[in-house]
Tab-separated table of N, CA, C and O in Angstrom:
chain	number	residue	atom	x	y	z
U	1	MET	N	124.661	85.890	124.542
U	1	MET	CA	123.812	86.961	124.347
U	1	MET	C	122.263	86.063	124.033
U	1	MET	O	122.145	85.830	123.060
U	2	GLU	N	121.392	86.901	124.922
U	2	GLU	CA	119.788	86.195	123.955
U	2	GLU	C	119.760	86.894	122.799
U	2	GLU	O	119.801	88.328	123.019
U	3	ARG	N	119.642	86.856	121.551
U	3	ARG	CA	119.921	87.135	120.768
U	3	ARG	C	117.437	87.964	120.624
U	3	ARG	O	116.987	86.657	121.253
U	4	HIS	N	117.263	88.935	120.278
U	4	HIS	CA	115.907	89.375	119.735
U	4	HIS	C	115.177	90.212	118.574
U	4	HIS	O	116.174	90.831	117.895
U	5	PHE	N	113.741	89.642	118.368
U	5	PHE	CA	113.366	90.869	117.340
U	5	PHE	C	112.656	92.155	118.290
U	5	PHE	O	112.285	91.856	118.298
U	6	VAL	N	112.835	92.834	116.982
U	6	VAL	CA	112.097	94.593	117.440
U	6	VAL	C	112.151	94.518	116.750
U	6	VAL	O	112.224	95.114	115.525
U	7	TRP	N	110.152	94.802	116.596
U	7	TRP	CA	110.051	96.309	115.520
U	7	TRP	C	109.595	97.634	116.980
U	7	TRP	O	108.992	97.551	118.089
U	8	THR	N	110.282	98.532	116.450
U	8	THR	CA	109.815	99.938	117.237
U	8	THR	C	108.823	100.785	115.802
U	8	THR	O	109.043	100.779	114.557
U	9	THR	N	107.971	101.088	116.590
U	9	THR	CA	107.276	102.402	115.752
U	9	THR	C	107.195	103.977	117.043
U	9	THR	O	106.408	103.683	118.153
U	10	THR	N	107.285	105.215	116.570
U	10	THR	CA	107.077	106.156	116.997
U	10	THR	C	106.206	107.500	116.312
U	10	THR	O	106.298	107.644	115.130
U	11	ARG	N	105.131	107.153	116.613
U	11	ARG	CA	104.027	108.408	116.001
U	11	ARG	C	104.105	109.418	117.383
U	11	ARG	O	104.022	109.532	117.842
U	12	ARG	N	104.237	110.721	116.202
U	12	ARG	CA	103.392	111.865	116.163
U	12	ARG	C	101.999	111.631	116.484
U	12	ARG	O	102.163	112.282	115.391
U	13	ILE	N	101.448	112.115	117.094
U	13	ILE	CA	100.044	112.742	117.304
U	13	ILE	C	99.001	114.387	118.004
U	13	ILE	O	100.607	114.431	118.208
U	14	LYS	N	98.731	114.222	116.170
U	14	LYS	CA	97.640	115.349	116.845
U	14	LYS	C	96.905	116.031	119.318
U	14	LYS	O	97.076	114.526	118.893
U	15	PRO	N	97.613	117.385	118.237
U	15	PRO	CA	97.347	117.661	120.145
U	15	PRO	C	95.550	117.466	120.725
U	15	PRO	O	95.303	117.679	119.654
U	16	GLY	N	95.860	117.110	121.845
U	16	GLY	CA	95.065	116.687	122.466
U	16	GLY	C	93.912	114.968	122.000
U	16	GLY	O	92.415	115.470	121.808
U	17	THR	N	94.278	114.285	120.895
U	17	THR	CA	93.544	113.578	120.645
U	17	THR	C	94.638	112.134	121.414
U	17	THR	O	94.006	110.770	120.720
U	18	LEU	N	94.696	112.155	122.394
U	18	LEU	CA	95.566	110.862	123.029
U	18	LEU	C	94.862	109.748	122.699
U	18	LEU	O	95.061	108.734	123.064
U	19	ASP	N	93.892	110.476	123.925
U	19	ASP	CA	92.420	108.919	124.689
U	19	ASP	C	92.313	108.015	123.729
U	19	ASP	O	91.840	106.942	123.491
U	20	ASP	N	91.683	108.849	122.074
U	20	ASP	CA	91.329	109.059	121.270
U	20	ASP	C	92.268	107.768	120.231
U	20	ASP	O	91.961	106.475	119.706
U	21	PHE	N	93.208	107.333	120.553
U	21	PHE	CA	94.392	107.470	119.748
U	21	PHE	C	95.225	106.297	121.179
U	21	PHE	O	94.946	105.048	120.476
U	22	GLU	N	94.927	106.065	121.823
U	22	GLU	CA	95.028	104.939	122.469
U	22	GLU	C	94.319	104.266	122.602
U	22	GLU	O	94.137	102.582	122.111
U	23	ARG	N	92.170	104.559	121.877
U	23	ARG	CA	91.828	103.143	121.918
U	23	ARG	C	91.612	102.643	120.660
U	23	ARG	O	91.682	101.684	120.572
U	24	ALA	N	92.233	103.476	119.805
U	24	ALA	CA	92.663	102.600	118.153
U	24	ALA	C	93.844	102.141	118.427
U	24	ALA	O	94.047	100.632	117.203
U	25	TRP	N	94.762	102.985	118.707
U	25	TRP	CA	95.748	101.669	119.159
U	25	TRP	C	95.904	100.436	119.426
U	25	TRP	O	96.505	99.458	119.036
U	26	ARG	N	95.620	99.568	120.331
U	26	ARG	CA	95.368	98.332	120.847
U	26	ARG	C	94.837	97.988	120.465
U	26	ARG	O	94.139	98.098	119.771
U	27	PRO	N	95.677	96.463	119.669
U	27	PRO	CA	94.884	95.032	119.445
U	27	PRO	C	94.173	94.747	119.419
U	27	PRO	O	93.730	94.764	120.781
U	28	GLY	N	93.712	94.641	118.966
U	28	GLY	CA	91.812	94.013	119.389
U	28	GLY	C	92.254	92.237	119.790
U	28	GLY	O	91.408	92.000	120.409
U	29	SER	N	93.652	91.615	119.355
U	29	SER	CA	94.167	90.441	118.854
U	29	SER	C	95.145	90.001	119.629
U	29	SER	O	96.175	90.670	118.977
U	30	HIS	N	95.494	89.490	120.739
U	30	HIS	CA	96.853	89.233	120.475
U	30	HIS	C	98.202	88.378	119.438
U	30	HIS	O	97.366	87.396	118.678
U	31	PRO	N	98.583	89.413	118.696
U	31	PRO	CA	99.344	88.900	117.688
U	31	PRO	C	99.914	87.605	117.889
U	31	PRO	O	100.956	87.274	118.689
U	32	ASN	N	100.131	87.185	116.739
U	32	ASN	CA	100.704	85.213	116.819
U	32	ASN	C	102.366	85.424	116.898
U	32	ASN	O	103.441	87.163	115.451
U	33	GLY	N	103.046	85.493	117.278
U	33	GLY	CA	104.453	84.939	117.312
U	33	GLY	C	105.229	86.405	118.432
U	33	GLY	O	106.406	86.620	118.525
U	34	MET	N	104.107	87.382	118.914
U	34	MET	CA	104.659	88.573	119.867
U	34	MET	C	105.162	88.366	121.190
U	34	MET	O	104.359	87.500	121.731
U	35	ILE	N	106.870	88.330	121.709
U	35	ILE	CA	106.766	87.959	123.091
U	35	ILE	C	106.012	88.757	123.901
U	35	ILE	O	105.664	88.141	124.531
U	36	ARG	N	106.184	90.244	124.083
U	36	ARG	CA	106.108	91.206	124.588
U	36	ARG	C	106.029	92.547	124.018
U	36	ARG	O	106.012	92.214	123.202
U	37	ALA	N	105.731	93.618	124.887
U	37	ALA	CA	105.271	95.102	124.150
U	37	ALA	C	104.934	96.094	124.632
U	37	ALA	O	104.624	95.791	125.831
U	38	PHE	N	106.000	96.878	124.565
U	38	PHE	CA	105.731	98.467	125.686
U	38	PHE	C	105.397	99.329	124.953
U	38	PHE	O	105.751	98.734	123.694
U	39	ALA	N	105.290	100.196	125.402
U	39	ALA	CA	104.520	101.714	125.204
U	39	ALA	C	105.155	103.094	126.127
U	39	ALA	O	104.657	102.939	127.121
U	40	PHE	N	105.392	104.164	125.367
U	40	PHE	CA	105.764	104.515	125.836
U	40	PHE	C	105.756	106.292	125.554
U	40	PHE	O	105.598	106.213	124.557
U	41	TRP	N	105.154	107.095	126.748
U	41	TRP	CA	104.596	108.572	125.688
U	41	TRP	C	105.841	109.716	126.713
U	41	TRP	O	106.160	108.943	127.098
U	42	SER	N	105.500	109.950	125.661
U	42	SER	CA	106.802	111.848	125.291
U	42	SER	C	105.600	112.603	127.300
U	42	SER	O	104.736	112.307	126.512
U	43	GLU	N	106.458	113.308	127.569
U	43	GLU	CA	105.936	114.104	128.392
U	43	GLU	C	104.011	115.088	127.748
U	43	GLU	O	103.090	115.198	128.435
U	44	ASP	N	104.646	115.738	127.041
U	44	ASP	CA	103.526	116.245	126.265
U	44	ASP	C	102.172	115.628	125.645
U	44	ASP	O	100.710	115.713	124.586
U	45	GLY	N	102.684	114.012	125.358
U	45	GLY	CA	100.903	113.159	124.811
U	45	GLY	C	100.999	113.752	123.832
U	45	GLY	O	100.354	112.468	123.062
U	46	GLN	N	102.665	113.431	122.958
U	46	GLN	CA	101.974	113.722	121.661
U	46	GLN	C	102.898	112.277	120.629
U	46	GLN	O	102.842	112.878	119.547
U	47	GLU	N	103.924	111.887	121.621
U	47	GLU	CA	104.718	110.890	120.775
U	47	GLU	C	104.517	110.177	121.705
U	47	GLU	O	104.927	110.167	122.759
U	48	ILE	N	104.619	108.728	120.383
U	48	ILE	CA	104.276	107.397	121.557
U	48	ILE	C	104.992	106.364	120.586
U	48	ILE	O	105.168	106.670	119.287
U	49	THR	N	105.815	106.098	121.534
U	49	THR	CA	106.537	105.178	120.738
U	49	THR	C	106.143	103.136	121.651
U	49	THR	O	106.153	103.466	122.781
U	50	GLY	N	105.823	102.741	120.236
U	50	GLY	CA	105.484	101.031	120.848
U	50	GLY	C	107.458	100.663	120.040
U	50	GLY	O	108.297	100.573	119.058
U	51	VAL	N	107.414	99.808	121.239
U	51	VAL	CA	108.020	98.284	121.654
U	51	VAL	C	107.966	97.073	121.495
U	51	VAL	O	107.642	97.192	122.536
U	52	SER	N	107.723	96.772	119.932
U	52	SER	CA	107.588	94.651	120.302
U	52	SER	C	108.518	93.943	120.072
U	52	SER	O	109.880	93.925	118.599
U	53	PHE	N	108.345	92.839	120.730
U	53	PHE	CA	109.248	91.606	121.285
U	53	PHE	C	108.607	89.744	120.247
U	53	PHE	O	107.349	89.900	120.164
U	54	TRP	N	109.568	90.163	119.134
U	54	TRP	CA	108.907	88.737	118.204
U	54	TRP	C	109.725	88.075	117.865
U	54	TRP	O	110.693	88.058	118.546
U	55	GLU	N	109.116	86.232	118.126
U	55	GLU	CA	109.448	84.742	118.216
U	55	GLU	C	110.011	85.285	117.024
U	55	GLU	O	112.164	84.987	116.225
U	56	SER	N	109.847	85.783	115.682
U	56	SER	CA	111.278	85.734	114.318
U	56	SER	C	110.655	87.500	113.185
U	56	SER	O	109.329	87.816	113.478
U	57	ARG	N	111.766	87.393	112.451
U	57	ARG	CA	111.224	87.967	111.781
U	57	ARG	C	110.160	88.296	110.716
U	57	ARG	O	109.491	88.660	110.756
U	58	GLU	N	109.866	86.955	110.906
U	58	GLU	CA	108.729	86.671	109.832
U	58	GLU	C	107.264	86.368	110.363
U	58	GLU	O	106.302	87.408	110.322
U	59	ALA	N	107.003	85.972	111.922
U	59	ALA	CA	106.219	86.558	113.097
U	59	ALA	C	105.828	88.161	112.513
U	59	ALA	O	104.242	87.907	111.920
U	60	CYS	N	106.704	88.574	112.882
U	60	CYS	CA	106.373	90.207	112.974
U	60	CYS	C	105.850	90.309	111.697
U	60	CYS	O	104.730	91.690	111.144
U	61	ASP	N	105.952	90.122	110.546
U	61	ASP	CA	106.069	90.459	108.956
U	61	ASP	C	104.606	89.825	109.025
U	61	ASP	O	103.529	90.486	108.334
U	62	ASN	N	104.162	89.143	109.090
U	62	ASN	CA	102.962	89.145	109.081
U	62	ASN	C	102.246	89.479	109.401
U	62	ASN	O	101.510	89.267	109.732
U	63	TRP	N	102.231	89.657	111.221
U	63	TRP	CA	101.149	90.740	111.671
U	63	TRP	C	100.705	91.486	111.264
U	63	TRP	O	100.188	92.564	110.749
U	64	ARG	N	101.971	92.443	110.430
U	64	ARG	CA	102.330	93.785	110.291
U	64	ARG	C	101.696	93.428	108.939
U	64	ARG	O	101.224	95.058	108.370
U	65	GLN	N	101.339	92.933	107.998
U	65	GLN	CA	100.285	92.675	106.452
U	65	GLN	C	99.595	91.453	106.883
U	65	GLN	O	98.348	91.877	106.678
U	66	SER	N	98.594	91.152	108.289
U	66	SER	CA	97.535	90.850	108.674
U	66	SER	C	96.092	91.677	108.424
U	66	SER	O	96.726	92.997	108.472
U	67	ALA	N	95.014	90.973	108.497
U	67	ALA	CA	93.242	92.509	108.449
U	67	ALA	C	93.768	92.404	109.150
U	67	ALA	O	93.033	94.146	109.744
U	68	ASP	N	93.932	92.357	110.408
U	68	ASP	CA	93.730	92.957	111.435
U	68	ASP	C	94.725	94.253	111.474
U	68	ASP	O	94.163	95.183	112.420
U	69	GLU	N	95.195	94.458	111.527
U	69	GLU	CA	96.698	94.961	112.225
U	69	GLU	C	96.518	96.423	110.739
U	69	GLU	O	96.797	97.301	110.837
U	70	ARG	N	96.731	95.906	109.401
U	70	ARG	CA	95.515	97.220	108.611
U	70	ARG	C	94.345	97.973	109.749
U	70	ARG	O	93.772	98.918	108.832
U	71	GLN	N	93.081	97.243	110.029
U	71	GLN	CA	92.155	97.917	110.903
U	71	GLN	C	92.931	98.669	111.245
U	71	GLN	O	92.157	99.756	111.683
U	72	ARG	N	93.556	98.458	112.377
U	72	ARG	CA	94.503	98.897	113.895
U	72	ARG	C	94.867	100.174	113.114
U	72	ARG	O	94.468	101.562	113.933
U	73	ARG	N	95.598	99.823	111.777
U	73	ARG	CA	96.143	100.714	111.275
U	73	ARG	C	95.135	103.077	111.238
U	73	ARG	O	95.366	103.415	110.967
U	74	ASP	N	94.237	101.789	109.794
U	74	ASP	CA	93.317	102.386	109.788
U	74	ASP	C	92.690	103.674	110.424
U	74	ASP	O	92.282	104.595	110.269
U	75	ALA	N	92.221	102.862	111.845
U	75	ALA	CA	91.468	102.775	112.802
U	75	ALA	C	91.884	104.703	113.943
U	75	ALA	O	91.251	105.794	113.869
U	76	MET	N	93.883	103.830	113.493
U	76	MET	CA	94.849	105.399	114.637
U	76	MET	C	95.132	105.997	113.671
U	76	MET	O	95.247	107.503	113.540
U	77	ALA	N	94.415	106.024	111.943
U	77	ALA	CA	94.995	107.003	110.639
U	77	ALA	C	94.357	108.241	111.109
U	77	ALA	O	95.657	109.759	110.674
U	78	PRO	N	94.036	108.734	111.808
U	78	PRO	CA	93.322	110.536	111.681
U	78	PRO	C	93.677	111.113	112.973
U	78	PRO	O	93.697	112.053	113.142
U	79	PHE	N	94.531	110.850	113.707
U	79	PHE	CA	95.209	111.012	114.984
U	79	PHE	C	96.933	110.866	114.797
U	79	PHE	O	97.240	111.974	115.427
U	80	VAL	N	97.265	110.268	113.976
U	80	VAL	CA	98.513	110.418	113.092
U	80	VAL	C	98.817	111.874	112.879
U	80	VAL	O	98.486	111.392	111.380
U	81	VAL	N	100.483	112.313	112.592
U	81	VAL	CA	100.099	113.033	112.539
U	81	VAL	C	102.066	112.853	111.375
U	81	VAL	O	102.499	113.069	110.299
U	82	GLU	N	102.682	111.757	112.613
U	82	GLU	CA	104.610	111.674	111.410
U	82	GLU	C	104.857	110.084	111.984
U	82	GLU	O	103.443	110.015	113.291
U	83	GLU	N	104.711	109.172	111.093
U	83	GLU	CA	105.406	107.531	111.776
U	83	GLU	C	106.634	107.510	111.005
U	83	GLU	O	106.590	106.875	110.062
U	84	ARG	N	107.146	106.358	111.949
U	84	ARG	CA	108.960	106.254	111.916
U	84	ARG	C	108.740	104.798	112.491
U	84	ARG	O	108.697	104.781	113.566
U	85	GLU	N	109.169	104.280	111.468
U	85	GLU	CA	109.277	102.805	111.792
U	85	GLU	C	110.664	101.845	112.189
U	85	GLU	O	111.232	102.156	110.747
U	86	ASN	N	111.062	100.894	112.615
U	86	ASN	CA	111.783	99.849	112.682
U	86	ASN	C	111.740	99.124	112.506
U	86	ASN	O	111.453	98.365	113.190
U	87	PHE	N	112.352	97.795	112.598
U	87	PHE	CA	113.221	96.324	112.491
U	87	PHE	C	114.192	95.887	112.587
U	87	PHE	O	115.484	95.962	112.420
U	88	LEU	N	114.430	95.943	114.640
U	88	LEU	CA	116.032	95.567	114.959
U	88	LEU	C	116.348	94.248	115.177
U	88	LEU	O	115.720	93.664	115.758
U	89	ARG	N	117.089	93.784	115.229
U	89	ARG	CA	117.829	92.455	116.707
U	89	ARG	C	119.037	93.049	117.112
U	89	ARG	O	119.647	94.001	116.960
U	90	GLY	N	119.077	92.644	118.529
U	90	GLY	CA	120.059	92.456	119.754
U	90	GLY	C	119.675	91.904	120.249
U	90	GLY	O	119.256	90.663	120.643
U	91	GLY	N	120.091	92.015	121.414
U	91	GLY	CA	120.282	92.120	122.668
U	91	GLY	C	120.114	92.800	123.374
U	91	GLY	O	120.693	93.485	123.707
U	92	GLU	N	120.028	92.503	125.367
U	92	GLU	CA	119.897	92.631	126.151
U	92	GLU	C	121.439	92.218	127.034
U	92	GLU	O	122.432	91.752	127.073
U	93	LEU	N	121.726	93.807	127.629
U	93	LEU	CA	123.294	94.931	127.464
U	93	LEU	C	123.674	93.980	129.434
U	93	LEU	O	122.663	94.753	129.552
U	94	SER	N	124.711	93.458	129.365
U	94	SER	CA	124.867	93.240	131.270
U	94	SER	C	125.872	94.846	131.992
U	94	SER	O	126.635	95.370	131.147
U	95	ILE	N	125.052	94.877	132.520
U	95	ILE	CA	124.697	96.416	133.523
U	95	ILE	C	126.637	96.016	134.073
U	95	ILE	O	125.462	95.239	134.957
U	96	PRO	N	128.183	96.174	134.024
U	96	PRO	CA	128.082	96.010	135.353
U	96	PRO	C	128.076	96.875	136.762
U	96	PRO	O	127.056	97.687	137.511
U	97	GLU	N	128.006	95.926	137.777
U	97	GLU	CA	127.705	96.170	139.480
U	97	GLU	C	128.835	97.712	139.798
U	97	GLU	O	129.386	97.627	139.643
U	98	ARG	N	128.111	98.075	140.856
U	98	ARG	CA	128.639	99.344	140.664
U	98	ARG	C	129.268	99.117	142.811
U	98	ARG	O	129.770	98.096	142.716
């Protein structure tokens, strides 16, 4: 099984701030070591989960400690009510055919 290094962040945001939050949320540059990223929104637009895939834990940690990431987090802060983060390792599961 191919192994992945994954960082997840789930944020609950203030009602009616999704557009402003999204502008602040997107990084200004491509983080070194990030392979790909996904975002998922709740139907009410008040919870956003980001899932990013990294070359290594170190690459993810380096981004999280960077000035660019601190600036991005500062820009998001006025819209965030709650935040949960987690670093995971794992891989894709194969699903049997029907």
